[in-house]
Coordinates of C-alpha atoms and ligand atoms in Angstrom, one line a residue:
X1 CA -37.7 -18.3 -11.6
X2 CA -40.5 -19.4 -8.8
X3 CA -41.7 -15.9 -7.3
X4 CA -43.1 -16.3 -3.6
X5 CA -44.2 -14.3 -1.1
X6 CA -42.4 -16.8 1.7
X7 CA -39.6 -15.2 3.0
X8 CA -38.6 -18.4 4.4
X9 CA -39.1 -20.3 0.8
X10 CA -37.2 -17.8 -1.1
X11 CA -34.1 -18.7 1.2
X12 CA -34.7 -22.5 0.6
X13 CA -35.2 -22.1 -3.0
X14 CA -32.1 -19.8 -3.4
X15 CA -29.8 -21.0 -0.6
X16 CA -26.2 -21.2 -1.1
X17 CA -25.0 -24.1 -3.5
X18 CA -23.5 -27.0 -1.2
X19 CA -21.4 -28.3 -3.9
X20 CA -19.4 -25.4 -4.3
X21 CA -16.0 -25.1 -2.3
X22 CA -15.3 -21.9 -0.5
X23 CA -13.6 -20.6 -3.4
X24 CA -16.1 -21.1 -5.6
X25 CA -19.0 -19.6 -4.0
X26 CA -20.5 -16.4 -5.5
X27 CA -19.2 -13.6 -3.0
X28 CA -20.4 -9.8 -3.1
X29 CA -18.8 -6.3 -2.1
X30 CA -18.6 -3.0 -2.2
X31 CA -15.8 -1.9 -4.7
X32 CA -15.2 1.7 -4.2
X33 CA -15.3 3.4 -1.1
X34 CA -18.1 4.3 1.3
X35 CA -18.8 8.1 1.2
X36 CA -19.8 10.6 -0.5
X37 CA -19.7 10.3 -4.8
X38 CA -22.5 9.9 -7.7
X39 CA -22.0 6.0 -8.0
X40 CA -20.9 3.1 -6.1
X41 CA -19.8 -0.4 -7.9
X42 CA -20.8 -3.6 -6.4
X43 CA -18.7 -7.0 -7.6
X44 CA -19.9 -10.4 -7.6
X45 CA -17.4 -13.1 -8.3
X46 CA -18.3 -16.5 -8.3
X47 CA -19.3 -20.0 -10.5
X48 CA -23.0 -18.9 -10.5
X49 CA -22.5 -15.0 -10.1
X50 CA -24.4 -14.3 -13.1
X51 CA -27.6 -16.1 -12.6
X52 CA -27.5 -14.7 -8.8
X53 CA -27.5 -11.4 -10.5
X54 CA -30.0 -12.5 -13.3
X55 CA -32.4 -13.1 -9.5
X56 CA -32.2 -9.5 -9.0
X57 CA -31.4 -7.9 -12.1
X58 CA -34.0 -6.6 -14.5
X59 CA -32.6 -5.4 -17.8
X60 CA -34.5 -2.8 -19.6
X61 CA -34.2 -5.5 -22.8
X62 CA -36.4 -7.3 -21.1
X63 CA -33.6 -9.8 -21.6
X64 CA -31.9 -12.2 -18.7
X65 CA -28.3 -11.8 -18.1
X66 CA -27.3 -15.4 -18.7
X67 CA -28.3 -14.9 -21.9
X68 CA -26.1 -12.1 -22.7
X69 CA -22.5 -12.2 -24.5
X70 CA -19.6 -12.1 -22.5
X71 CA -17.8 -8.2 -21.8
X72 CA -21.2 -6.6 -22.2
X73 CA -22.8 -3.8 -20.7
X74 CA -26.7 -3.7 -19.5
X75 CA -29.4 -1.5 -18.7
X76 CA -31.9 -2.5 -16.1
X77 CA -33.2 -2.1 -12.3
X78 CA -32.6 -4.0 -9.2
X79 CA -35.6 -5.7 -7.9
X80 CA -37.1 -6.7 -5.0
X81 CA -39.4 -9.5 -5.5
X82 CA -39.9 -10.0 -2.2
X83 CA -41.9 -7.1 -1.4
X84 CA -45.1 -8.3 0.8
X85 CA -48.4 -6.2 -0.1
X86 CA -47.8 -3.1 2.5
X87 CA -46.2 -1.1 0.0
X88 CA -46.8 -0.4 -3.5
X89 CA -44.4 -1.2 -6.5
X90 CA -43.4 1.5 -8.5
X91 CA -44.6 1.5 -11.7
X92 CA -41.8 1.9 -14.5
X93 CA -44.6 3.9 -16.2
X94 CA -44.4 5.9 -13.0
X95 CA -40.8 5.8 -13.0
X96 CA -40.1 7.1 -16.0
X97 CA -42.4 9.7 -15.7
X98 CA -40.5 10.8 -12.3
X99 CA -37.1 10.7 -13.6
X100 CA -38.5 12.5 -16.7
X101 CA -37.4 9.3 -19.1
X102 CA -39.4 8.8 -22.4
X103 CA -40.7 5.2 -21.7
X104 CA -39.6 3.4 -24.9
X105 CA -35.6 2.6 -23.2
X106 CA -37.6 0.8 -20.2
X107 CA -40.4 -1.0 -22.2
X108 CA -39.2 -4.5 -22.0
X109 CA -38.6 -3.5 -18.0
X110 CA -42.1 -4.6 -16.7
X111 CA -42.3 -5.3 -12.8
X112 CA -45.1 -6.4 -11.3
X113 CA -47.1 -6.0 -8.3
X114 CA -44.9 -7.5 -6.4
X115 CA -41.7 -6.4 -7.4
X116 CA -40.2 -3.2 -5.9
X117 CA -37.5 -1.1 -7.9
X118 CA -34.6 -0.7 -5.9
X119 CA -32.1 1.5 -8.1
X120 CA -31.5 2.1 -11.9
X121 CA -27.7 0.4 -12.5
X122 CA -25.7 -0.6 -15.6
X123 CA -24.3 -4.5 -15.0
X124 CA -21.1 -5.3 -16.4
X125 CA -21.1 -9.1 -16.9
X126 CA -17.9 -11.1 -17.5
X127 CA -17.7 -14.6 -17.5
X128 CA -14.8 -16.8 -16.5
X129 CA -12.3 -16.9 -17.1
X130 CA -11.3 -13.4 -18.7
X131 CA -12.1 -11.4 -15.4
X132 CA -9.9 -10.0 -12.9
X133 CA -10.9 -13.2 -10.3
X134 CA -10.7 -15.5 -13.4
X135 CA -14.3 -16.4 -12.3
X136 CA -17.7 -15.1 -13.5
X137 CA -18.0 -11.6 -12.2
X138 CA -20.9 -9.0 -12.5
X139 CA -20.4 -5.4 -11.4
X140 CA -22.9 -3.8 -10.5
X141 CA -22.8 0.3 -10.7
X142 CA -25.7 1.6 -8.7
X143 CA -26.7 5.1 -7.3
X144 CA -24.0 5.5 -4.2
X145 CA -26.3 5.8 -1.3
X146 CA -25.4 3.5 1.7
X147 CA -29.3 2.0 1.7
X148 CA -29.3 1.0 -1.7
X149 CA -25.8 -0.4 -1.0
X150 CA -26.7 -2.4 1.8
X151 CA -30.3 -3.5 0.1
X152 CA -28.4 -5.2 -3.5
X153 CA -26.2 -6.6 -0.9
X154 CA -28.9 -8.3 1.3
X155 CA -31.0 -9.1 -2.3
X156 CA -27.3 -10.9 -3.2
X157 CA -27.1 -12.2 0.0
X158 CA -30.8 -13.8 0.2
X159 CA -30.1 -14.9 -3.5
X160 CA -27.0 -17.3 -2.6
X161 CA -24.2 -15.0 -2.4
X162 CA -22.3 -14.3 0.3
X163 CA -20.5 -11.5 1.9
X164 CA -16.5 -11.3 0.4
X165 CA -13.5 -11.4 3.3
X166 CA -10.9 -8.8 3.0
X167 CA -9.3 -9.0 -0.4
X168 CA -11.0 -12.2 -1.3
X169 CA -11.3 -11.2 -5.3
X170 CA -7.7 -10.8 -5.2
X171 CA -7.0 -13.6 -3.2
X172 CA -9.3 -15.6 -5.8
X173 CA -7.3 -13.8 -8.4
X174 CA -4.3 -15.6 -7.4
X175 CA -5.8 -19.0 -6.9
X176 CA -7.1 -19.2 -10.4
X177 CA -3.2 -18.2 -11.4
X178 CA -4.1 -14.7 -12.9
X179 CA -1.3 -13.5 -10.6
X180 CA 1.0 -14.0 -8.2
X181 CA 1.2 -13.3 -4.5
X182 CA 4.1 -11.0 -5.4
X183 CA 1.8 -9.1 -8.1
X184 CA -1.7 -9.6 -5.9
X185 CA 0.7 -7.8 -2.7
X186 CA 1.4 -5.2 -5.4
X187 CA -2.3 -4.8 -5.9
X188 CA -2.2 -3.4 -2.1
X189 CA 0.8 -1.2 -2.9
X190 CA -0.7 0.7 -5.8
X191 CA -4.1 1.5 -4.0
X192 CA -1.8 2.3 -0.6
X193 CA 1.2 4.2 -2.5
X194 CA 1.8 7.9 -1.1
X195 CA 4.3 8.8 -3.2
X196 CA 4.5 8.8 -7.1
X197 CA 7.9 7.2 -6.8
X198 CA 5.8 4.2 -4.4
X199 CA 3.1 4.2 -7.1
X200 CA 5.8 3.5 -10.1
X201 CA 7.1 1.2 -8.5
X202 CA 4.6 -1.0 -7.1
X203 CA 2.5 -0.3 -10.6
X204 CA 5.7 -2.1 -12.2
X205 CA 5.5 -4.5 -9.3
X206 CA 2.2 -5.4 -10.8
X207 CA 3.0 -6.0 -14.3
X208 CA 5.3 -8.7 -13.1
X209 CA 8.9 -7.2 -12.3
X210 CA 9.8 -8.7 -9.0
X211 CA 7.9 -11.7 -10.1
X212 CA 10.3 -12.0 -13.3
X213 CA 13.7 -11.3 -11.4
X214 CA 12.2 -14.3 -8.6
X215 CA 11.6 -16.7 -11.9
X216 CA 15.1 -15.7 -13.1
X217 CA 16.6 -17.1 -9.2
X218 CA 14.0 -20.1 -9.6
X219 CA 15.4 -20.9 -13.0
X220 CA 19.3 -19.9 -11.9
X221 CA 18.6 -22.4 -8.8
X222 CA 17.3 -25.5 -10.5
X223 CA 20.2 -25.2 -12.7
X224 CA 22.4 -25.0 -9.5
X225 CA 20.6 -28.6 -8.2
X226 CA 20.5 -30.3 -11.0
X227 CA 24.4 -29.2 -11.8
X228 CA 25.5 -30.7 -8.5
X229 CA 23.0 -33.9 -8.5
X230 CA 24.6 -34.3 -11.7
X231 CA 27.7 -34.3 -10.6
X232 CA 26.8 -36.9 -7.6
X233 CA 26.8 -39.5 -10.9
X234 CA 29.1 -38.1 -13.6
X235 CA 32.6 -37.1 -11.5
X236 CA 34.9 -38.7 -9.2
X237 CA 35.4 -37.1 -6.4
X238 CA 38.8 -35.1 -7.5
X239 CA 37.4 -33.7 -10.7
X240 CA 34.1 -31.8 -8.6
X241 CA 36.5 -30.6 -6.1
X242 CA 38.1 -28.7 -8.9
X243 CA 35.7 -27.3 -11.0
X244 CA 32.4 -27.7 -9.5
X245 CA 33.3 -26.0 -6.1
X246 CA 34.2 -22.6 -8.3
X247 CA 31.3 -22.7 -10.9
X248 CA 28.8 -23.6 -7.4
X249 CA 30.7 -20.7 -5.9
X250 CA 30.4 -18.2 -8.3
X251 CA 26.9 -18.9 -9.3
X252 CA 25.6 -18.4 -5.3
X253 CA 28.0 -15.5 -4.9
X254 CA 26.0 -13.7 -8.2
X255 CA 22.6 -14.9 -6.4
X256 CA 23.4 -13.2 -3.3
X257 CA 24.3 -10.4 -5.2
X258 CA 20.8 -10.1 -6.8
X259 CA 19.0 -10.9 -3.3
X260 CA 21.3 -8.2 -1.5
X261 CA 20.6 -5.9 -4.2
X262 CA 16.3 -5.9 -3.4
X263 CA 17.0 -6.2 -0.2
X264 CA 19.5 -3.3 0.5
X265 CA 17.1 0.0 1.1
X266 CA 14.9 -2.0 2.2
X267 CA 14.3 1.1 5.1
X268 CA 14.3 4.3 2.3
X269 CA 11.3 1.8 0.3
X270 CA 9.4 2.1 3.7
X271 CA 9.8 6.1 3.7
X272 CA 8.9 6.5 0.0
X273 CA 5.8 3.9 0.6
X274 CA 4.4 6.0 3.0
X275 CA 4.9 9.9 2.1
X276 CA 7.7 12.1 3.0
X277 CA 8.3 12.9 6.9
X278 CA 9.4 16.9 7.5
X279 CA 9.9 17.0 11.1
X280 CA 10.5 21.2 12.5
X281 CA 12.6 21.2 15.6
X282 CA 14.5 24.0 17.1
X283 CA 14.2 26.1 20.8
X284 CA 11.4 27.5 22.3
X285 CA 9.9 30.5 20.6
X286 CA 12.1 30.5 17.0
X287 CA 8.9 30.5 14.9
X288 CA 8.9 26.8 14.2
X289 CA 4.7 26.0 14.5
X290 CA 4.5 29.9 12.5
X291 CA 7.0 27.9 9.8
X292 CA 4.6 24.6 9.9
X293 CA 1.5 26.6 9.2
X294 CA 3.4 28.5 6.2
X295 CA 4.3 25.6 4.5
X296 CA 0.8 23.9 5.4
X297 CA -0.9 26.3 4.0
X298 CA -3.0 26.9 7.1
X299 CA -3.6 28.0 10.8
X300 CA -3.0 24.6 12.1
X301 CA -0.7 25.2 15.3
X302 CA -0.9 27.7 17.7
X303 CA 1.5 30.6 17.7
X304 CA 2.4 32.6 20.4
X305 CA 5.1 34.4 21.8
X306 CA 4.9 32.5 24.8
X307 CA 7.9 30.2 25.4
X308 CA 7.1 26.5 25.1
X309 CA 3.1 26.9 23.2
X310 CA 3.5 23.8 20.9
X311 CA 3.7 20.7 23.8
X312 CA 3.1 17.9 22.1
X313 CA 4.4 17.0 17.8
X314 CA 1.4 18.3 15.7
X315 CA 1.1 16.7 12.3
X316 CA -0.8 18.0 8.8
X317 CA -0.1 16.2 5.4
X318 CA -0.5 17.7 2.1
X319 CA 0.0 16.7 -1.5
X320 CA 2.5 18.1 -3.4
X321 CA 4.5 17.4 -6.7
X322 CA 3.0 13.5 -6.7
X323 CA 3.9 13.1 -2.9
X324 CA 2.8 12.9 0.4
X325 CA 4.4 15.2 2.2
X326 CA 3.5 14.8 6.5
X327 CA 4.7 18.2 8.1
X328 CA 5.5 17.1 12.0
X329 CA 5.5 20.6 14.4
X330 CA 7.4 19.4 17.3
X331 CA 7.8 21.1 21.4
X332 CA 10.9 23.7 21.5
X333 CA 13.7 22.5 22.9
X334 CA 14.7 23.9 26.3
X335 CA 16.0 22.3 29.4
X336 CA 12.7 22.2 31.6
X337 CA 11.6 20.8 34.9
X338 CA 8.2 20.6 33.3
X339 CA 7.3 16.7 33.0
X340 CA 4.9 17.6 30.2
X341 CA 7.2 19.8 28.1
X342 CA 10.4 17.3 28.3
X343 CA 8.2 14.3 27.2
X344 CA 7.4 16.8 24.1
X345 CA 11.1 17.9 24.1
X346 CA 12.1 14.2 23.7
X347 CA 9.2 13.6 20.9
X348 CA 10.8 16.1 19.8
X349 CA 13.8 14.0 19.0
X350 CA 12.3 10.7 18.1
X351 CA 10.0 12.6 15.1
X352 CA 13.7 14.3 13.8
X353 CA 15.5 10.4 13.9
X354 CA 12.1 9.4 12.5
X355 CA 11.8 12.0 9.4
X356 CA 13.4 12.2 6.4
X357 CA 14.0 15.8 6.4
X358 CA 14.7 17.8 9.3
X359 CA 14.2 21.3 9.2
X360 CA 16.6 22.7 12.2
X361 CA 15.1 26.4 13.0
X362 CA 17.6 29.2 14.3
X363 CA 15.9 32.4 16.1
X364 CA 18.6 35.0 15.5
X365 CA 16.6 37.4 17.5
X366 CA 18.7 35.8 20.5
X367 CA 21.8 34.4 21.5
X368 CA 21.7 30.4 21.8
X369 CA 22.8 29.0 25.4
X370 CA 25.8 27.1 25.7
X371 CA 23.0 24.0 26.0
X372 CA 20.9 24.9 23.3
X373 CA 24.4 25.4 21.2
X374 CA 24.9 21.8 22.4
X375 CA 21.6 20.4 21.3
X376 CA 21.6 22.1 18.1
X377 CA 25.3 20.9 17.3
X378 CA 23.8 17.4 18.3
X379 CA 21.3 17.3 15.8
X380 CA 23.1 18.4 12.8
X381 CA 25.9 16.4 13.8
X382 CA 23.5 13.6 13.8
X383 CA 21.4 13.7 10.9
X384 CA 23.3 16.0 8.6
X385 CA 22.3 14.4 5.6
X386 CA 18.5 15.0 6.0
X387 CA 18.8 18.5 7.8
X388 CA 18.2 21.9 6.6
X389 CA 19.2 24.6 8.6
X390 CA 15.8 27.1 8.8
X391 CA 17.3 30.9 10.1
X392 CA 14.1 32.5 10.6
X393 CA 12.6 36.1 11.5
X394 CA 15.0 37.6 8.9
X395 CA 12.5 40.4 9.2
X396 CA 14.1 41.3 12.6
X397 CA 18.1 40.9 11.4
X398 CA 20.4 42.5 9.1
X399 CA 22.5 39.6 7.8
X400 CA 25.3 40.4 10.1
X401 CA 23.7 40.1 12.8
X402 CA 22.8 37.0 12.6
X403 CA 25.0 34.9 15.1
X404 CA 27.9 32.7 13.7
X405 CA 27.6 29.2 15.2
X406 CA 29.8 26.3 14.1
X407 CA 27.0 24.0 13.3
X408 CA 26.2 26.1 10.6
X409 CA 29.1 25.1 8.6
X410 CA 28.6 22.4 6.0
X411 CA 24.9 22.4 6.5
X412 CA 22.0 24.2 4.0
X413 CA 20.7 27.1 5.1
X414 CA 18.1 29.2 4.5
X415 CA 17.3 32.4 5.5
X416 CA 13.3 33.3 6.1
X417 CA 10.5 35.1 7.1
X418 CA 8.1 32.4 8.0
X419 CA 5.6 35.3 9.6
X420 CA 6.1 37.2 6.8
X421 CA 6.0 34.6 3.8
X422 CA 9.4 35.5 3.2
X423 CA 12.3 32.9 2.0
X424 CA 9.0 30.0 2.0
X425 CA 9.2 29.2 -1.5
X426 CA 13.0 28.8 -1.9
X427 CA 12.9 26.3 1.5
X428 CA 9.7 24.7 -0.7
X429 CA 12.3 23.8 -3.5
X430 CA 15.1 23.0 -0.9
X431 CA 12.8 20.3 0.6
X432 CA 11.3 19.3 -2.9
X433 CA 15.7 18.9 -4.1
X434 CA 16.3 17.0 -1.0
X435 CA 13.1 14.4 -1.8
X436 CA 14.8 14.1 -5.3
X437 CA 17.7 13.0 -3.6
X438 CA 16.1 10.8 -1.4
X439 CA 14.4 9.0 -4.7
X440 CA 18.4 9.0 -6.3
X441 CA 19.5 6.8 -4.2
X442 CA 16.6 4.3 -4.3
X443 CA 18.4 2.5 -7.0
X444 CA 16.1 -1.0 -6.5
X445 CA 13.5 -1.0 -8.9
X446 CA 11.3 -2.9 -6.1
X447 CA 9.8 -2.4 -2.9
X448 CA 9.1 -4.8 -0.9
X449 CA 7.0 -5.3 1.9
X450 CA 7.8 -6.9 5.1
X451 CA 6.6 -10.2 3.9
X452 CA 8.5 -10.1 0.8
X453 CA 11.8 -8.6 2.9
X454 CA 11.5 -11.3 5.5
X455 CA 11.8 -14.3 2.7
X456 CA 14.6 -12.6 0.9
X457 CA 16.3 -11.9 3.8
X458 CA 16.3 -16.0 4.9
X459 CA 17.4 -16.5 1.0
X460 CA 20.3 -14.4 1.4
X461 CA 21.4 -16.5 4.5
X462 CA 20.9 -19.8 2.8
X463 CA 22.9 -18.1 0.3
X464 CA 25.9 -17.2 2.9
X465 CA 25.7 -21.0 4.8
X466 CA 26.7 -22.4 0.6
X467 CA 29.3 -19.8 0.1
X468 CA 30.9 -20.3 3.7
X469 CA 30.1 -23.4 3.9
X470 CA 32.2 -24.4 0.8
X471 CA 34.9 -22.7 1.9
X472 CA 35.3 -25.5 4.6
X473 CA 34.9 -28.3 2.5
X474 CA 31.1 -28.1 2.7
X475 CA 29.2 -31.9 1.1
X476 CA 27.8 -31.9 -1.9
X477 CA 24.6 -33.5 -0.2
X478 CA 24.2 -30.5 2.3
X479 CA 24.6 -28.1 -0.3
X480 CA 21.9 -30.0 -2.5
X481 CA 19.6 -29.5 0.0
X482 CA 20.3 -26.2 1.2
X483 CA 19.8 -25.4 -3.1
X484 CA 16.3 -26.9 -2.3
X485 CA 15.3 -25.5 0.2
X486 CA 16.2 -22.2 -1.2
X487 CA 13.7 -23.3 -4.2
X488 CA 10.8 -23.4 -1.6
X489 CA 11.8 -20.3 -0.4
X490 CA 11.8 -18.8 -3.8
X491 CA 8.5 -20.1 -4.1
X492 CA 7.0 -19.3 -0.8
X493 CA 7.4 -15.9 -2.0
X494 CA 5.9 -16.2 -5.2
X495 CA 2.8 -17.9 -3.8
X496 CA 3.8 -21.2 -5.7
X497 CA 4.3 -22.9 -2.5
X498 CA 2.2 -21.5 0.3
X499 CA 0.2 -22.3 3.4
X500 CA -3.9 -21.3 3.8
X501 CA -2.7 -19.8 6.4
X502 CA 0.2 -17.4 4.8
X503 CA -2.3 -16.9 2.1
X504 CA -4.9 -15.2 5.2
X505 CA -2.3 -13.1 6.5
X506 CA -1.6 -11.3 3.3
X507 CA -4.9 -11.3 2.1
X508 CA -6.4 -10.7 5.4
X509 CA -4.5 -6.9 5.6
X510 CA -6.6 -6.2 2.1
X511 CA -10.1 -3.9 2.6
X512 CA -13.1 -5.8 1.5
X513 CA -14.0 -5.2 -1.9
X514 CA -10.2 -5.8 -3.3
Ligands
GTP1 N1 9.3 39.0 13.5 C1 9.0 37.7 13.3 N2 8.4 37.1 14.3 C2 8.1 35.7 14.1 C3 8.4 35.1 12.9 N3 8.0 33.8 13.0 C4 7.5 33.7 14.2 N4 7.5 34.9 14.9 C5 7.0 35.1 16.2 O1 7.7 34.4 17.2 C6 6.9 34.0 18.3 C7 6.9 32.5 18.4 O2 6.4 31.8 17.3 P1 5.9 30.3 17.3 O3 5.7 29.9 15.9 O4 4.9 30.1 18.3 O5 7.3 29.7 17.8 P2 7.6 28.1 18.2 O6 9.0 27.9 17.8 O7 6.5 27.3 17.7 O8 7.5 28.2 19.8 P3 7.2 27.0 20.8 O9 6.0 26.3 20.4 O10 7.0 27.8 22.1 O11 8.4 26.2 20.9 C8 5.5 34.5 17.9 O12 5.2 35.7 18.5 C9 5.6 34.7 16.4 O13 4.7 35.6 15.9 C10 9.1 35.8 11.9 O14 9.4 35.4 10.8 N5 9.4 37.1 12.2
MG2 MG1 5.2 26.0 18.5

């Protein structure tokens, strides 16, 4: 390696390699994410990632990089050796001797006068194509501190590395056919998933499920073609009428099947991606934002016994059981002139059609109006399946005294204290029953994202144009090349079959560093 103190030389004699395609070039980023945390890991992916790192790597063997086995773990320093006179190197005597380090493990680590130490790291070094991008990769784990980040980067950088783009490793991943789109969009998932139900799934995602049942239509469909080109040869006209139509039939109808089958909770896979809404409604004053800081665990809403204190929806999220659980406080319902309050009153609403659960709170400290009756009746009426009915400030009540209302009929309730803490764990196991139900009837073993729904969805209506169509009298040619379409569709979603530009939009909604 030719060591100068030329800034400008240095670039020239490490710039980027022109013969490299876009794809190819060495690309650097940070892996984990930026914050606080002992360590940070750095990737570099590329054809010449390894003797990029080898230009700022310098291994307490005293060794190069290049030279190492394959799936091997090293010792060393990043180095500057661009350092111009003003400061002084550090010494790995000196080193050692600060970091209280006997010197005999950095011995073969000499650096010179012009060389500055910029961080102690272990280098992972894996070459091609047994890595994650199926490309030679070296990960760097260094000291997490944002200036040492930013410094290996720039060193990369200067050495002929570039910057990654949002989920460029995976996107590289999938270009060198260590997985497909449907596996690298799982990838996503599983770092994203708020739920442990979201995480199973999208972990199994991963390992290929989807991916397998979308071979299995490939497969089923190429079978389909090559049945009715077959027949274009083989059978008069009479003899496909009879049996072809029914086997062609049959065999979309159990497609459809399959397709309708992912496709059909498509909404419920949304809610379980993204954590468990609990939206609290109910009339002014019944102790709702007191219920939301109980089961939040903290004094996040104001409380007072002033009539209409919570205005807008006020939101906290907490972990619990392996989910996301997003607690939504919402304005009281009343009938008010107040422009403010009735936009909050009608948030109010949205956040109950938008939740999951619906915790419906009763104050039976008063009488309801006939309108409140009304709006309460509305709500349960509406949403029955996701409501529980919350009486609270038993504290106040002997049981029968608590008003009878007819919306309390065929609903759950519970009866609670949510001042006093009282009847909170019982509605805790009410809403952690209900989220089991909600996961019952997510029968699909997938979720999809809108990518993957959108393609499945124009399946299923190629799908529905051969089954109707046959059903009056539909040409064998038409259907042929419907059946092929359908095969680009199948592998459109796969990835086997996809545009640059497809390929940026899902990779383009990845962090950097993916
Ligand atoms: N006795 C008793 N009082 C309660 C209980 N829960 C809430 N309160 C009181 O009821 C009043 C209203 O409580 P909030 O939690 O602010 O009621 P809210 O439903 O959020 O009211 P708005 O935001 O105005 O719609 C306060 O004075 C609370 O201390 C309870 O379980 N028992
Ligand atoms: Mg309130």
């Amino acid at each position: 390696m030719t060591k100068t103190h030329d800034n400008n030389s240095i670039s020239t004699i490490y710039n980027r390699r022109t013969d490299l395609t876009d794809d190819q070039e060495t690309i650097i980023a940070l892996c984990t994410p930026r914050g606080s945390g002992a360590i940070a890991l750095l990737r570099l992916s590329g054809d010449n990632a390894i003797d990029i790192a080898d230009r700022l790597a310098k291994l307490s063997s005293g060794l190069t990089l290049s030279s190492q086995l394959s799936h091997t773990i090293h010792h060393g320093f990043i180095i500057d050796s661009n350092v111009i006179g003003a400061r002084p190197a550090v010494s790995v005597e000196a080193l050692c001797e600060d970091w209280k380090e006997p010197l005999g493990r950095l011995e073969g680590c000499a650096v010179s006068s012009q060389e500055k130490i910029i961080d102690e790291v272990m280098f992972l070094l894996m070459r091609a194509p047994k890595t994650f991008t199926g490309q030679n990769t070296v990960e760097i784990t260094c000291h997490n501190n944002q200036f040492i980040i930013e410094k290996i980067i720039d060193l990369a950088v200067r050495a002929g590395a570039r910057s990654a783009k949002p989920g460029e490793f995976t996107k590289r991943a999938f270009l060198n056919q260590k997985i497909d789109l449907v596996q690298a969009e799982a990838i996503q998932e599983v770092i994203h998933a708020q739920t442990e139900l979201a995480l199973n799934k999208s972990m199994s995602q991963l390992h290929g499920t989807l991916s397998h049942v979308m071979s299995k239509i490939e497969a089923e469909l190429v079978y389909l073609l090559s049945f009715i080109e077959a027949s274009f040869e083989f059978l008069d006209e009479e003899q496909r009428d009879l049996d072809f139509n029914k086997i062609i039939l049959d065999r979309s109808h159990a497609l459809q099947k399959i397709t309708r089958d992912i496709t059909s909770q498509f909404s419920v896979q949304q809610q379980i991606k993204e954590g468990i809404r609990v939206a609290i409604v109910g009339i002014v004053n019944a102790g709702k934002s007191t219920l939301f800081n109980a089961l939040v665990k903290q004094n996040r809403a104001i409380v007072t016994n002033i009539e209409g204190t919570t205005r807008d929806s006020i939101e906290a999220g907490m972990y619990k059981a392996g989910n996301f659980l997003l607690f939504i406080d919402t304005a009281g319902l009343r009938l008010t002139d107040d422009i403010v309050e009735q936009q909050g009153i009608e948030r109010s609403f949205i956040q109950a059609a938008k939740a999951d659960i619906v915790l419906v709170v009763v104050d039976p400290t008063r009488i309801l109006t006939d309108t409140e009756r009304h709006e309460y009746e509305k709500i349960v009426e509406q949403y029955r399946e996701k409501i529980i009915v919350v009486i609270n400030k038993i504290d106040e009540v002997t049981d029968t005294a608590i008003p009878v209302y007819n919306f309390l009929t065929n609903t759950q309730v519970l009866k609670v204290s949510a001042h006093h803490g009282i009847g909170i764990e019982d509605l805790e196991k009410v809403i952690e029953e209900k989220i089991q139900a909600l996961f019952k009837q997510l029968q699909s073993p997938f979720l999809l994202n809108q990518r993957q729904y959108q393609v499945l969805t124009e399946i299923d209506q190629r799908l529905d144009f051969i089954v109707n169509g046959y059903q009056g009298g539909i040409h064998y040619e038409l259907v042929a090349y419907q059946v092929k379409e359908l095969l680009e569709k199948v592998s459109e979603l796969t990835g086997k079959n996809v545009t640059e530009q497809m390929l940026d939009t899902v990779f383009g909604t990845f962090c950097v560093g993916k």
